[in-house]
Coordinates of C-alpha atoms in Angstrom, one line a residue:
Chain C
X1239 CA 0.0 0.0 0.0
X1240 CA 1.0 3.7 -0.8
X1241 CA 1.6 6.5 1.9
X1242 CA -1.7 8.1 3.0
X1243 CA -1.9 11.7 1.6
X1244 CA -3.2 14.5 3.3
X1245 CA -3.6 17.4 1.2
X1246 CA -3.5 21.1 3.1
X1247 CA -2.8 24.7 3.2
X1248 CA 0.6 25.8 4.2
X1249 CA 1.2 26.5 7.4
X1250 CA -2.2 24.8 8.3
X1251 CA -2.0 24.4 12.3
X1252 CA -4.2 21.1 12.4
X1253 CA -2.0 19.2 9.9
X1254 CA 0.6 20.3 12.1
X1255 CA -0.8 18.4 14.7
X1256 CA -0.5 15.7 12.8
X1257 CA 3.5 16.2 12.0
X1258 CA 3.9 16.7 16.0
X1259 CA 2.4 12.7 16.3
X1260 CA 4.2 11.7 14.1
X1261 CA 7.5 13.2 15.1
X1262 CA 6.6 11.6 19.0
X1263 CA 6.0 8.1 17.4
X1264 CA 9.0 8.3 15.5
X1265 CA 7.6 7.8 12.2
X1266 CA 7.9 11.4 10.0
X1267 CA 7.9 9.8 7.1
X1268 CA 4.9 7.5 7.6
X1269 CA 2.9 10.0 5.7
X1270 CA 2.5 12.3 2.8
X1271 CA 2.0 15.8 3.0
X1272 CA 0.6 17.5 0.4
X1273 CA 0.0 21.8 0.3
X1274 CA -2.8 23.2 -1.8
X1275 CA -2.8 26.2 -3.3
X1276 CA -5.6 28.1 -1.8
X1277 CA -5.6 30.8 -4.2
X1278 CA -6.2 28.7 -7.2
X1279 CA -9.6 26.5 -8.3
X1280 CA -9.1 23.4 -6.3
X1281 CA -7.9 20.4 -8.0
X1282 CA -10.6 18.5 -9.6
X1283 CA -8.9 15.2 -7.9
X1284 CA -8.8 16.4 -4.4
X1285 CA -12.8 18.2 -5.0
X1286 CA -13.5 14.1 -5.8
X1287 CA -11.8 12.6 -3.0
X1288 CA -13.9 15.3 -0.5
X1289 CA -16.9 14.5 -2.5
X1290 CA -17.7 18.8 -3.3
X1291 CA -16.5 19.9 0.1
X1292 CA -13.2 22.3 0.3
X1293 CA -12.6 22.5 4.2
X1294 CA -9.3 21.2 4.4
X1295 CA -6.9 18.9 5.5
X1296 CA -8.7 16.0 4.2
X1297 CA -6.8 12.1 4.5
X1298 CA -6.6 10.0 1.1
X1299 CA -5.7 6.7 2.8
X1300 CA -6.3 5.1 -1.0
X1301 CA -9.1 2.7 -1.8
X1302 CA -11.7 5.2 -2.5
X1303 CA -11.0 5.8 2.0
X1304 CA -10.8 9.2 2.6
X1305 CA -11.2 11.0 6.3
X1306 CA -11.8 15.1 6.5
X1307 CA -11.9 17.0 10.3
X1308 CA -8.6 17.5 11.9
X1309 CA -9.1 15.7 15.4
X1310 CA -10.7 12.7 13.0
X1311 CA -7.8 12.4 11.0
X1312 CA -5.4 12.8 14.1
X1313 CA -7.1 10.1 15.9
X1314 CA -7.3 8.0 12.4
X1315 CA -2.9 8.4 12.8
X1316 CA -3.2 7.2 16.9
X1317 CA -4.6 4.6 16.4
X1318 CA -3.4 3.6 12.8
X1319 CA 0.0 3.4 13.7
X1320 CA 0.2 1.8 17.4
X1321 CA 3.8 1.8 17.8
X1322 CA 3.9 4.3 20.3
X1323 CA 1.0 5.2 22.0
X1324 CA 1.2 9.1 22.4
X1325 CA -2.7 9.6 23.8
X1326 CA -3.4 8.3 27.5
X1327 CA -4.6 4.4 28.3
X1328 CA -5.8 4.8 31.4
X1329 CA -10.0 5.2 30.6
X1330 CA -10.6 8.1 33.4
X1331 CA -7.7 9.5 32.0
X1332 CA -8.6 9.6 28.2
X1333 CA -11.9 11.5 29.3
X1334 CA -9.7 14.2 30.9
X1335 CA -8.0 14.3 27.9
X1336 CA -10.9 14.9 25.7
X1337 CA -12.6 17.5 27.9
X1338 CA -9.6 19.6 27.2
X1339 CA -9.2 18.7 23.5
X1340 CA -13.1 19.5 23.3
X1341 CA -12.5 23.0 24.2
X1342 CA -9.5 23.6 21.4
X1343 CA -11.9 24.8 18.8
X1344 CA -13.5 27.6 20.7
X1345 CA -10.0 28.7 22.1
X1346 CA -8.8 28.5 18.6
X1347 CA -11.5 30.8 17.2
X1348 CA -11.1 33.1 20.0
X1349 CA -7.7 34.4 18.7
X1350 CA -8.8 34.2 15.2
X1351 CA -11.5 36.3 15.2
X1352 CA -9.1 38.6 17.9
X1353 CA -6.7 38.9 14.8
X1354 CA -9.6 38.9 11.9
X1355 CA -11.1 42.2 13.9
X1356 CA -10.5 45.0 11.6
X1357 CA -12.4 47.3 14.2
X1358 CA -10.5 49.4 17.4
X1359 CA -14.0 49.3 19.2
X1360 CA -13.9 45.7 19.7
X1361 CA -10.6 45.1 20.6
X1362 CA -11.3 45.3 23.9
X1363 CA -14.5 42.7 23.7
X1364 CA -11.8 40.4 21.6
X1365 CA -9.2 40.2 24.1
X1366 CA -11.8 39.7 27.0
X1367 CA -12.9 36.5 24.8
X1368 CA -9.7 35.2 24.6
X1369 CA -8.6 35.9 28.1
X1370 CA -11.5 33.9 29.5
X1371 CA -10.7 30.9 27.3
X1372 CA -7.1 31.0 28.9
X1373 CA -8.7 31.2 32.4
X1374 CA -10.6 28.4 31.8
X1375 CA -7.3 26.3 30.7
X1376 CA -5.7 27.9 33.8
X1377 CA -8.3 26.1 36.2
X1378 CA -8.6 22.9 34.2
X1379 CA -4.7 22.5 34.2
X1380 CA -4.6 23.3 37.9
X1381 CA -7.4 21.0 38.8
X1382 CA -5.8 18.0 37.1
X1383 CA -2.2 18.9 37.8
X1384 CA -1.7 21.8 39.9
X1385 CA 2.7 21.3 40.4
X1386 CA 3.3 19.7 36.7
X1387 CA 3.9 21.2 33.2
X1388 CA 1.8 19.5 30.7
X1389 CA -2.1 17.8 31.9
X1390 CA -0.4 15.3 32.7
X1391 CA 3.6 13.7 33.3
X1392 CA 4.6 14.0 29.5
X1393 CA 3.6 15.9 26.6
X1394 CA 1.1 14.1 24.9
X1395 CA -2.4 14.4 22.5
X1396 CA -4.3 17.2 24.5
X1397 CA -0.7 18.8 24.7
X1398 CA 0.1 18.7 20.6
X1399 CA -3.3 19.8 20.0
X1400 CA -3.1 22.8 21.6
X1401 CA 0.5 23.4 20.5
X1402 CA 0.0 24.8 17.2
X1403 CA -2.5 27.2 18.0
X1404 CA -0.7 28.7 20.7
X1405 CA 2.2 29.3 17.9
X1406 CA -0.5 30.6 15.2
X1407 CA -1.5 33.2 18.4
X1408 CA 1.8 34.3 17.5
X1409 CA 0.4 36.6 15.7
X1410 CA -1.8 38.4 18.2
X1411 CA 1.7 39.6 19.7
X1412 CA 2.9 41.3 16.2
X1413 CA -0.2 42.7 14.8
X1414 CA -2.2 43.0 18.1
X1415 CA 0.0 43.7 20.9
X1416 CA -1.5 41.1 22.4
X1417 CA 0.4 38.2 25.1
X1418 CA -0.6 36.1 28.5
X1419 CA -0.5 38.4 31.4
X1420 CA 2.1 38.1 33.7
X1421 CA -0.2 37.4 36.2
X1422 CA -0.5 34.6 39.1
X1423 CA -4.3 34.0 37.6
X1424 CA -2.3 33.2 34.4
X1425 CA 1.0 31.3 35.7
X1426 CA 0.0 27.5 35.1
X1427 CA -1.4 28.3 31.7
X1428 CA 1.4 30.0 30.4
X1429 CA 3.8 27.2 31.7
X1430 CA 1.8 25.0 29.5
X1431 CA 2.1 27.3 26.7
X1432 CA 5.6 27.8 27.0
X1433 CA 6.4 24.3 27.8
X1434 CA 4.4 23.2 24.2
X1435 CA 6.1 25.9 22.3
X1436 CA 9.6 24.9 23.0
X1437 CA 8.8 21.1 22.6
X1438 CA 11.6 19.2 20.0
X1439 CA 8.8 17.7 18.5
X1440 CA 7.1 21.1 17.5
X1441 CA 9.6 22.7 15.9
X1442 CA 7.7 22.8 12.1
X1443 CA 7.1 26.6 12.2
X1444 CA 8.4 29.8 13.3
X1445 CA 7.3 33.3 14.5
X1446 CA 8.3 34.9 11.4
X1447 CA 7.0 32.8 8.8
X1448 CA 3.4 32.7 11.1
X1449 CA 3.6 36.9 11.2
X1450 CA 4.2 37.0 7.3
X1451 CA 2.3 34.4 6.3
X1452 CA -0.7 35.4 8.4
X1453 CA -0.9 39.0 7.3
X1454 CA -4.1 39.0 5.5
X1455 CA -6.0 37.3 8.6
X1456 CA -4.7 40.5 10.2
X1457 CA -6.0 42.2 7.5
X1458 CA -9.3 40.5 8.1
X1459 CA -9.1 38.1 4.9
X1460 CA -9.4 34.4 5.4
X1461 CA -8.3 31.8 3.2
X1462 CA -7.2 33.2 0.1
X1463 CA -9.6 36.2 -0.4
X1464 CA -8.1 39.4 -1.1
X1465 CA -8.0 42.7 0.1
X1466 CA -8.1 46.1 -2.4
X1467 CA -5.1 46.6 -4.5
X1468 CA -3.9 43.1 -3.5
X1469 CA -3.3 40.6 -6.3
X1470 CA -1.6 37.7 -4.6
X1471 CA -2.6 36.3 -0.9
X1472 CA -0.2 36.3 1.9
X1473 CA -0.1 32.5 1.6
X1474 CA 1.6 32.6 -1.9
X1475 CA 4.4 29.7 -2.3
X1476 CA 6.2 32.2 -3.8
X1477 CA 8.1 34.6 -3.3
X1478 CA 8.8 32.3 -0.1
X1479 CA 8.1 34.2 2.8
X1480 CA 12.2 34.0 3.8
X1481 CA 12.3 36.5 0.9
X1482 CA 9.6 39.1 2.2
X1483 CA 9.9 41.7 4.4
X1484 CA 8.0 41.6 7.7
X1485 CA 4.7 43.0 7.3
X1486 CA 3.4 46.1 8.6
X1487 CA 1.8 45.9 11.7
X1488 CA -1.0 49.1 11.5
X1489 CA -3.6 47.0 10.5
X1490 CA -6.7 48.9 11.9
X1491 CA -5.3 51.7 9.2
X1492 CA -5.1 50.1 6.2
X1493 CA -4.1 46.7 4.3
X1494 CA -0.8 46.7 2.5
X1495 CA 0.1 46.3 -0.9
X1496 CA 2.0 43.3 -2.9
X1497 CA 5.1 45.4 -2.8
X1498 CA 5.4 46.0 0.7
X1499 CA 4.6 42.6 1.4
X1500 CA 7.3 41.3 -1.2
X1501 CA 4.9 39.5 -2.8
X1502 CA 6.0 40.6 -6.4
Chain I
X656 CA -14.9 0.4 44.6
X657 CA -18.7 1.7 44.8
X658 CA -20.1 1.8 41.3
X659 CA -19.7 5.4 39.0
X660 CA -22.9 7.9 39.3
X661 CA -24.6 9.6 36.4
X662 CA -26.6 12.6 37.7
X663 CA -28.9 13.4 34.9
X664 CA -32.2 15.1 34.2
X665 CA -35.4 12.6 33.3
X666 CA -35.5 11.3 30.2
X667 CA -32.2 12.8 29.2
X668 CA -31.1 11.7 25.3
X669 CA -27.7 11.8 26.6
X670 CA -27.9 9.8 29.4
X671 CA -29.9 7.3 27.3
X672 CA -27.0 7.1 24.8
X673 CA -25.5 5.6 27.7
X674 CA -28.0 3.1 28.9
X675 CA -28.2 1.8 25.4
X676 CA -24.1 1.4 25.6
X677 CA -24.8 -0.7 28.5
X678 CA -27.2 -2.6 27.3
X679 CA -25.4 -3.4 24.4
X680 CA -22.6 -4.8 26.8
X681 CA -24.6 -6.5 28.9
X682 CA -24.0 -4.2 31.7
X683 CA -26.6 -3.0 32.4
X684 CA -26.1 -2.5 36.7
X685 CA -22.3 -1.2 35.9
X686 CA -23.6 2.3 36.4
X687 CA -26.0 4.1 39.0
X688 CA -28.1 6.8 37.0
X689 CA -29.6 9.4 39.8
X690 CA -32.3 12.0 38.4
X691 CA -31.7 15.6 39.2
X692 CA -35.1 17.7 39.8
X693 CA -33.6 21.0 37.6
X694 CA -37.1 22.6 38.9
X695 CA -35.4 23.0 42.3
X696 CA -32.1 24.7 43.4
X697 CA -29.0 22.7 42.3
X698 CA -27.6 20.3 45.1
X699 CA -24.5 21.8 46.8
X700 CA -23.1 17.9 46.4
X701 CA -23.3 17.9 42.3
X702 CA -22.4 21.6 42.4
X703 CA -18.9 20.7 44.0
X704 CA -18.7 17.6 42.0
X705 CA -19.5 19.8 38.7
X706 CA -17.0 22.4 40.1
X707 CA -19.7 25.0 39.4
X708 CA -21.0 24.7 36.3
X709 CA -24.6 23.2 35.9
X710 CA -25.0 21.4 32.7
X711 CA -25.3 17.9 33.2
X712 CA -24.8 14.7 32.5
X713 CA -21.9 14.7 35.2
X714 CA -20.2 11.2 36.3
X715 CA -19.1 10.8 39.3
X716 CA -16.0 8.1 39.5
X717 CA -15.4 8.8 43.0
X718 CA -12.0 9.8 44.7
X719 CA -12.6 12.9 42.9
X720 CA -12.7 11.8 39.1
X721 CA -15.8 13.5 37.7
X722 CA -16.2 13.6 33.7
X723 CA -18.6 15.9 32.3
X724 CA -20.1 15.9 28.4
X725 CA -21.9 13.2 27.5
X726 CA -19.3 11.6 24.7
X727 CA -16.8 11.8 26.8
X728 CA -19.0 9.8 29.1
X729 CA -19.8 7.5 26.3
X730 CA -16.4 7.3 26.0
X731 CA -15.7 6.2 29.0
X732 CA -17.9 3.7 29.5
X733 CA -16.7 2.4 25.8
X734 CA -13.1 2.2 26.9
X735 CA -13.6 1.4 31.1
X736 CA -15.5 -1.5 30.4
X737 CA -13.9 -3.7 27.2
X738 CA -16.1 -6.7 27.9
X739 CA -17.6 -6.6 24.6
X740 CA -16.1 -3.4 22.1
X741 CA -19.0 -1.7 20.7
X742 CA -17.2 1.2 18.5
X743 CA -15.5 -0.1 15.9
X744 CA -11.4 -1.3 15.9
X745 CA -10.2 -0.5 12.8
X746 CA -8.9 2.7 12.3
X747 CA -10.2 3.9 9.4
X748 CA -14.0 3.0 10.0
X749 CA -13.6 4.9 14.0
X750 CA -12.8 7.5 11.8
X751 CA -15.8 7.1 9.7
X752 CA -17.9 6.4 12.8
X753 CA -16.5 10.0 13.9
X754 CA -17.2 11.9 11.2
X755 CA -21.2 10.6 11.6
X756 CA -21.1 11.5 15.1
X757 CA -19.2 15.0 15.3
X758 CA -22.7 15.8 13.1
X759 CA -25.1 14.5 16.0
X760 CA -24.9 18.0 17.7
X761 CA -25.8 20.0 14.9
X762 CA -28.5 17.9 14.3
X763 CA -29.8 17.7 17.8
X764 CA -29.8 21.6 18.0
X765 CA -31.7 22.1 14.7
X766 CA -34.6 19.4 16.1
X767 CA -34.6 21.3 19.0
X768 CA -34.8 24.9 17.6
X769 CA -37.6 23.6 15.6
X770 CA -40.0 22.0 18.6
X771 CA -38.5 25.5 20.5
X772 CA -39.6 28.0 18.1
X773 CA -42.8 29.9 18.7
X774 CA -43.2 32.4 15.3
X775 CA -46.0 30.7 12.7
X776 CA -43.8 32.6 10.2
X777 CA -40.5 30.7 11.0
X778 CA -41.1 27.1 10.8
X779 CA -40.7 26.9 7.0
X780 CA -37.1 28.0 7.7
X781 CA -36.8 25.2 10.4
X782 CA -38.0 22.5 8.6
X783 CA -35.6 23.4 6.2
X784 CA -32.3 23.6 8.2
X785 CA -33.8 19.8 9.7
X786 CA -34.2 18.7 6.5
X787 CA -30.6 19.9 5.1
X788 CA -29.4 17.3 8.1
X789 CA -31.0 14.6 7.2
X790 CA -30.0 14.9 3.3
X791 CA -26.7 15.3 4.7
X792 CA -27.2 11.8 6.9
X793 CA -28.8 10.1 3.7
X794 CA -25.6 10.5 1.6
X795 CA -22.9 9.6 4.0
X796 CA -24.7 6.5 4.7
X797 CA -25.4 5.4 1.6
X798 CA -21.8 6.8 0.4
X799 CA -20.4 4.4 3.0
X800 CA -23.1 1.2 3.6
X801 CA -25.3 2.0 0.5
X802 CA -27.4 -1.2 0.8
X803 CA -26.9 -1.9 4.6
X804 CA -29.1 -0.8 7.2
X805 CA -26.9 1.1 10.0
X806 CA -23.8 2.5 9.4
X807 CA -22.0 -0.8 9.4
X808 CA -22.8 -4.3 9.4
X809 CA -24.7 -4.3 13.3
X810 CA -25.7 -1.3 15.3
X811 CA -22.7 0.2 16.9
X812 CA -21.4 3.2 18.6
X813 CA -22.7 6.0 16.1
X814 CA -26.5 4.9 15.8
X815 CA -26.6 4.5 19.4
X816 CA -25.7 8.0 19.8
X817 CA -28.2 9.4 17.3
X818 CA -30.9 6.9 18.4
X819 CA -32.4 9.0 21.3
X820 CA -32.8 12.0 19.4
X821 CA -34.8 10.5 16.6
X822 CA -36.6 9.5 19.6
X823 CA -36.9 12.5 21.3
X824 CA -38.0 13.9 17.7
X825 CA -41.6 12.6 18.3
X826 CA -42.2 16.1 19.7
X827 CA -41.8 17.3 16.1
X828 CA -44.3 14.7 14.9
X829 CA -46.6 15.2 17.7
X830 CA -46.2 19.8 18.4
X831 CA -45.3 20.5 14.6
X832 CA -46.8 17.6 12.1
X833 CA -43.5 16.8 11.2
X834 CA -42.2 13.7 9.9
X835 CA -39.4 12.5 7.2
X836 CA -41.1 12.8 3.9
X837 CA -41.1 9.6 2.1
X838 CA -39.0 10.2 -0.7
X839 CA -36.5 8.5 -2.4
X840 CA -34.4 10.8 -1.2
X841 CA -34.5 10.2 2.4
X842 CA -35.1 6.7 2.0
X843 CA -31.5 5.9 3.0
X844 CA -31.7 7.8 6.6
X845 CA -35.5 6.4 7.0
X846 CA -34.5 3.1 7.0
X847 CA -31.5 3.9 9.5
X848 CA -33.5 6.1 11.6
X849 CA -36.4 3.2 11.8
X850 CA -34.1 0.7 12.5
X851 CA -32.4 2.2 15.8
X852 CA -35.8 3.0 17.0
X853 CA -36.6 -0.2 17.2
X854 CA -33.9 -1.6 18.4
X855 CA -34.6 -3.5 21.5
X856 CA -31.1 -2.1 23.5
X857 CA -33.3 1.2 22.9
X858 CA -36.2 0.9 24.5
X859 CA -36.0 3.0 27.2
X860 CA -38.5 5.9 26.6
X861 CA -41.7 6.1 24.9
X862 CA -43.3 8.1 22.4
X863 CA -46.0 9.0 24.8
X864 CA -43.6 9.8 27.3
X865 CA -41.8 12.2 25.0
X866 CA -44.6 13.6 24.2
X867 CA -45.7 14.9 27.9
X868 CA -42.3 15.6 29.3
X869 CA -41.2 18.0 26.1
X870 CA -44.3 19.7 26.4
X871 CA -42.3 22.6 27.9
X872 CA -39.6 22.7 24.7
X873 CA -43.1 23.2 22.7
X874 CA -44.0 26.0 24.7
X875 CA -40.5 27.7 23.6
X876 CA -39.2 26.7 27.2
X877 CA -36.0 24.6 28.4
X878 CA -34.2 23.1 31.1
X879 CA -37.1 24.0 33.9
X880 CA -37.9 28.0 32.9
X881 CA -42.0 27.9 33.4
X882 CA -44.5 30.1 30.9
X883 CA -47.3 32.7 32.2
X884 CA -49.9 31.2 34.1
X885 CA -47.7 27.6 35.0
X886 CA -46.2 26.2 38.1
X887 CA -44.6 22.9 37.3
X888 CA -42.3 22.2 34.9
X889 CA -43.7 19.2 32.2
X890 CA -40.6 17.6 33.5
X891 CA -42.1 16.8 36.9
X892 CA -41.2 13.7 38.3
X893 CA -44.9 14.3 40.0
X894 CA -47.4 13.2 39.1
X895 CA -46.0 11.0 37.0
X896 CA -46.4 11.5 33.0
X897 CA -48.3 8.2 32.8
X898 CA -50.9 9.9 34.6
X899 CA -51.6 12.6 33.1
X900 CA -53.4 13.5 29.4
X901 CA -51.9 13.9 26.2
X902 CA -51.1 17.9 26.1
X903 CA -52.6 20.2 23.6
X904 CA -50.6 20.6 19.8
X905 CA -52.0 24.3 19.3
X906 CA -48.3 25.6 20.6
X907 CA -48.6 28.6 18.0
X908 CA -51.9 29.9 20.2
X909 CA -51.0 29.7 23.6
X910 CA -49.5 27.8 26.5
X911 CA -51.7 25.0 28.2
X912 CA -52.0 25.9 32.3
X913 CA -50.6 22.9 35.0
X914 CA -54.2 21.9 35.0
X915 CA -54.5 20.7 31.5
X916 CA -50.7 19.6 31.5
X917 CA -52.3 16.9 34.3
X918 CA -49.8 18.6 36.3
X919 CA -51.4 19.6 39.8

């Protein structure tokens, strides 16, 4: 049997989930990754496979098998390849563990639509949003395991799943000023955050190329749509974003252009 | 060790998902369901348990393990007791059986919304949002067991978790005329939907018992809130549903008193 594929946008946090398992189970290679062009018609091929829908990643496992959602797909990998078991086995445990990987999506949106916000009135009402969702992680990581690092002895599924959103929030500190509080209502949080930022196995990404690559969320454009005077997406291949400049960050002033973004 | 406690409101379709699970094992006695009266004051006990928050199902593991969310607690009763596996064990088809139920919520809500809404002027729109589910159900069953009756070969994990909510969809047939319309093309989901209704691991709740205890969702009222005029919820424990009358259907004109509810 061929490598299962899984097509996906660059820089796209939930297959970088994925990369994070497999990186802990030792087996990179174990699966294809494939980056669409979000700025283009989508492949005829991959709009078959999905059956019409264009939410990405979606898994081509071959066979006419195909699996679409992120925590689907990651779970599809645990349990695919046993090796290594990286999610709890303890049945308590694994509830625990989905309790706080059940909460990952409205965290996640949180800080999207913090950085999507294109107006200074609500930028308050944003952080406030965002800030609560961190509380709540506070207390839950506290509750479960008030003197350790991660929920619980090692870095594990609930950990990775978290880990690359916290990176992607990266670019709440460049375009909005925005980071934890140094605050004792904050500490355990942020030593989770901290501790799943600087893990070996999570090393796919950087802050610059999330800044540059990101700059037309902060410019309130998602996935490929483009702003005024803008011809090419901040999520162009090319020029590679090593090449660009980093973007400006007064984005409740204006959007950019191509040129300052180095995208031509 | 004492046996784990499910505090849960009466006739609760997430508690029931959980019966069923034990049914289907065989284990019927492995867990101790208690019924919280959510017309009264929340018990101090469950409150700590919950730390704080009020939606239930909560289970109570003792020592101070409490899951909340009712997968989770499916989950957990899945994985705690193995006797007999009920989800699926290959990978690729828990994935499959994951995609089906990450929809169950959506679909839950849009039942809901439709016994719920009040405005004459509205329930085209509902029926419509329903209906978009069920076309949605139709095609990824018959994409995936075209000529089988539940998702796979025997009823398993996923139809037991959408199985009480067809159930507790009577309401719509009984409060808003509503049924599947026999078409071709909801012939797929019919057959699915009639099949886990009568399956006899299900059988814990009756139509007429639906019926009287959602008369309150009807009257555009959940989880206990009481309408001009009434006193007791329709989700008294007393006197018991058996007891008392089918309600009225005119929901659109007014909201029956406890006396014609068979309620004092």
């Amino acid at each position: 049997m061929s490598k299962p594929i899984i097509y996906h946008i660059p820089v796209c946090p939930f297959s970088q989930r994925v990369e994070i398992l497999l990186e802990l189970k030792g087996l990179r290679g174990a699966v294809e990754f494939r980056v669409v062009d979000i700025t283009k018609p989508r492949d005829p091929h991959i709009l078959e496979l999905s059956r019409g829908t264009t939410a990405l990643p979606i898994m081509d496992l071959g066979g006419g098998r195909v699996l679409k959602e992120s925590l689907v797909i990651l779970r599809y990998v645990e349990e695919a390849y046993r090796e290594l078991q990286i999610a709890r086995s303890d049945a308590y445990e694994r509830g625990v563990e989905r309790l706080l990987i059940d909460r990952a999506g409205d965290f996640t949106m949180a800080g999207y639509l913090m950085v999507m916000n294109r107006d200074r009135e609500r930028i308050g009402e944003k952080r406030e949003a965002l800030l609560g969702h961190y509380a709540w992680l506070d207390d839950f990581l506290r509750h479960h395991n008030p003197d350790g690092t991660f929920l619980f002895e090692r870095y594990g599924l609930a950990d990775l799943v978290y880990t690359p959103m916290f990176m992607r929030f990266w670019f709440l500190d460049y375009y909005e000023g925005f980071d934890l509080p140094v605050d004792p209502a904050f500490a355990r949080v942020r030593r989770w955050r901290d501790a799943c930022i600087a893990h070996p196995a999570a090393q796919q990404v950087s802050y610059e190329e999330i800044v540059k690559l990101y700059y037309d969320y902060a410019a309130g454009l998602g996935n490929g749509a483009l702003g005024p005077g803008r011809s090419r997406s901040s999520f162009a291949f090319d020029p590679d974003w090593r090449a660009r400049p980093m973007p400006p960050k007064d984005k409740y002033d204006r959007i950019a252009s191509d040129e300052e973004l180095g995208l031509v």
